[in-house]
């Protein structure tokens, strides 16, 4: 029986490696034990694995895109001083930060140097 179990684990690990599913490969045993304890259906167990894989891939993609953008970490909205801007620009900037333009489906045009350290790039990062 143990040989059969180890063969299954070995084949499963190889298959998950070939399919490039690192998160599923890392957590499937833990998720299976949890599914047994909570008597989850096969679909729930599979959904748990797929959700974790999807979440990890999304986080890795975000980190990769942030690295590629070369936006300095210190350039964040939390560090930006709105008081330095003229009142009208500060009001428009607040509207951008709050996301009102998305609700209204307004177009946003950004002008200026395309340097990654500019405020507009920092704004888009958040």
XYZ file of C-alpha atoms in Angstrom:
126
model
C 0.000 0.000 0.000
C 2.824 2.444 0.826
C 4.507 1.712 -2.506
C 1.270 2.541 -4.308
C 0.909 5.807 -2.332
C 4.500 6.826 -2.989
C 4.055 6.018 -6.696
C 0.966 8.220 -6.811
C 2.747 11.080 -5.020
C 5.741 10.750 -7.312
C 3.603 10.742 -10.462
C 1.518 13.633 -9.182
C 4.597 15.691 -8.329
C 6.090 15.030 -11.761
C 2.837 15.965 -13.484
C 2.432 19.178 -11.511
C 6.035 20.115 -12.305
C 5.464 19.461 -16.002
C 2.249 21.502 -15.976
C 4.023 24.360 -14.154
C 1.690 24.395 -11.150
C 4.142 25.154 -8.324
C 1.578 26.257 -5.755
C -0.607 23.193 -6.274
C 2.502 21.027 -6.034
C 3.480 22.713 -2.772
C 0.061 22.606 -1.040
C -1.933 19.685 -2.452
C -1.167 17.330 0.447
C -2.063 19.908 3.093
C -5.234 20.802 1.183
C -6.136 17.103 0.875
C -5.811 16.607 4.657
C -7.986 19.680 5.229
C -10.567 18.383 2.736
C -10.664 15.036 4.560
C -11.117 16.689 7.963
C -13.858 19.002 6.722
C -15.395 16.387 4.399
C -15.154 18.683 1.401
C -16.299 17.501 -2.001
C -13.767 16.839 -4.737
C -14.893 20.033 -6.429
C -14.287 22.112 -3.274
C -10.850 20.557 -2.852
C -9.989 21.324 -6.465
C -11.402 24.848 -6.179
C -9.196 25.434 -3.124
C -6.097 24.371 -5.073
C -6.982 26.402 -8.166
C -7.779 29.476 -6.073
C -4.429 29.298 -4.297
C -2.549 28.812 -7.576
C -4.392 31.730 -9.167
C -3.737 33.996 -6.186
C -0.025 33.169 -6.116
C 0.301 33.758 -9.849
C -1.476 37.105 -9.558
C 0.836 38.205 -6.731
C 3.925 37.116 -8.673
C 2.667 38.963 -11.755
C 2.143 42.147 -9.762
C 5.646 41.888 -8.285
C 7.149 41.232 -11.737
C 5.349 44.199 -13.287
C 6.428 46.468 -10.427
C 10.050 45.387 -10.930
C 9.772 45.946 -14.692
C 8.241 49.400 -14.222
C 11.283 50.501 -12.204
C 9.060 52.727 -10.093
C 11.033 53.675 -6.993
C 9.445 52.232 -3.854
C 9.612 55.607 -2.142
C 7.367 57.093 -4.852
C 3.996 56.278 -3.339
C 0.789 58.202 -2.736
C 1.320 57.920 0.995
C 4.499 60.008 0.574
C 3.031 62.528 -1.855
C 2.302 66.003 -0.498
C -0.862 67.342 -2.163
C -0.280 70.744 -0.560
C 2.574 71.323 -3.015
C 0.085 71.413 -5.895
C -2.083 74.343 -6.983
C -5.615 74.014 -5.516
C -7.280 73.021 -8.808
C -4.654 70.360 -9.550
C -4.857 69.070 -5.969
C -8.631 68.651 -6.345
C -8.231 66.768 -9.628
C -5.503 64.612 -8.095
C -7.762 63.720 -5.162
C -10.441 62.692 -7.646
C -7.924 60.432 -9.412
C -6.780 58.910 -6.133
C -10.333 58.185 -4.973
C -11.162 56.537 -8.305
C -14.128 58.753 -9.156
C -12.954 58.872 -12.765
C -13.424 55.112 -12.990
C -17.007 55.305 -11.751
C -17.761 58.050 -14.273
C -15.720 56.317 -16.996
C -13.850 59.562 -17.695
C -10.810 59.689 -19.922
C -7.562 60.570 -18.194
C -4.749 62.256 -20.101
C -1.288 62.526 -18.562
C 1.301 64.911 -19.949
C 4.919 65.271 -19.045
C 8.177 63.457 -18.942
C 7.706 59.669 -19.146
C 10.328 59.242 -16.431
C 9.317 56.356 -14.115
C 9.864 58.552 -11.077
C 7.084 61.003 -12.017
C 3.922 61.367 -9.990
C 1.609 60.100 -12.738
C 3.465 56.826 -12.902
C 3.316 56.559 -9.142
C -0.406 57.249 -9.260
C -0.962 54.504 -11.813
C 0.946 52.081 -9.607
C -1.746 52.343 -6.945
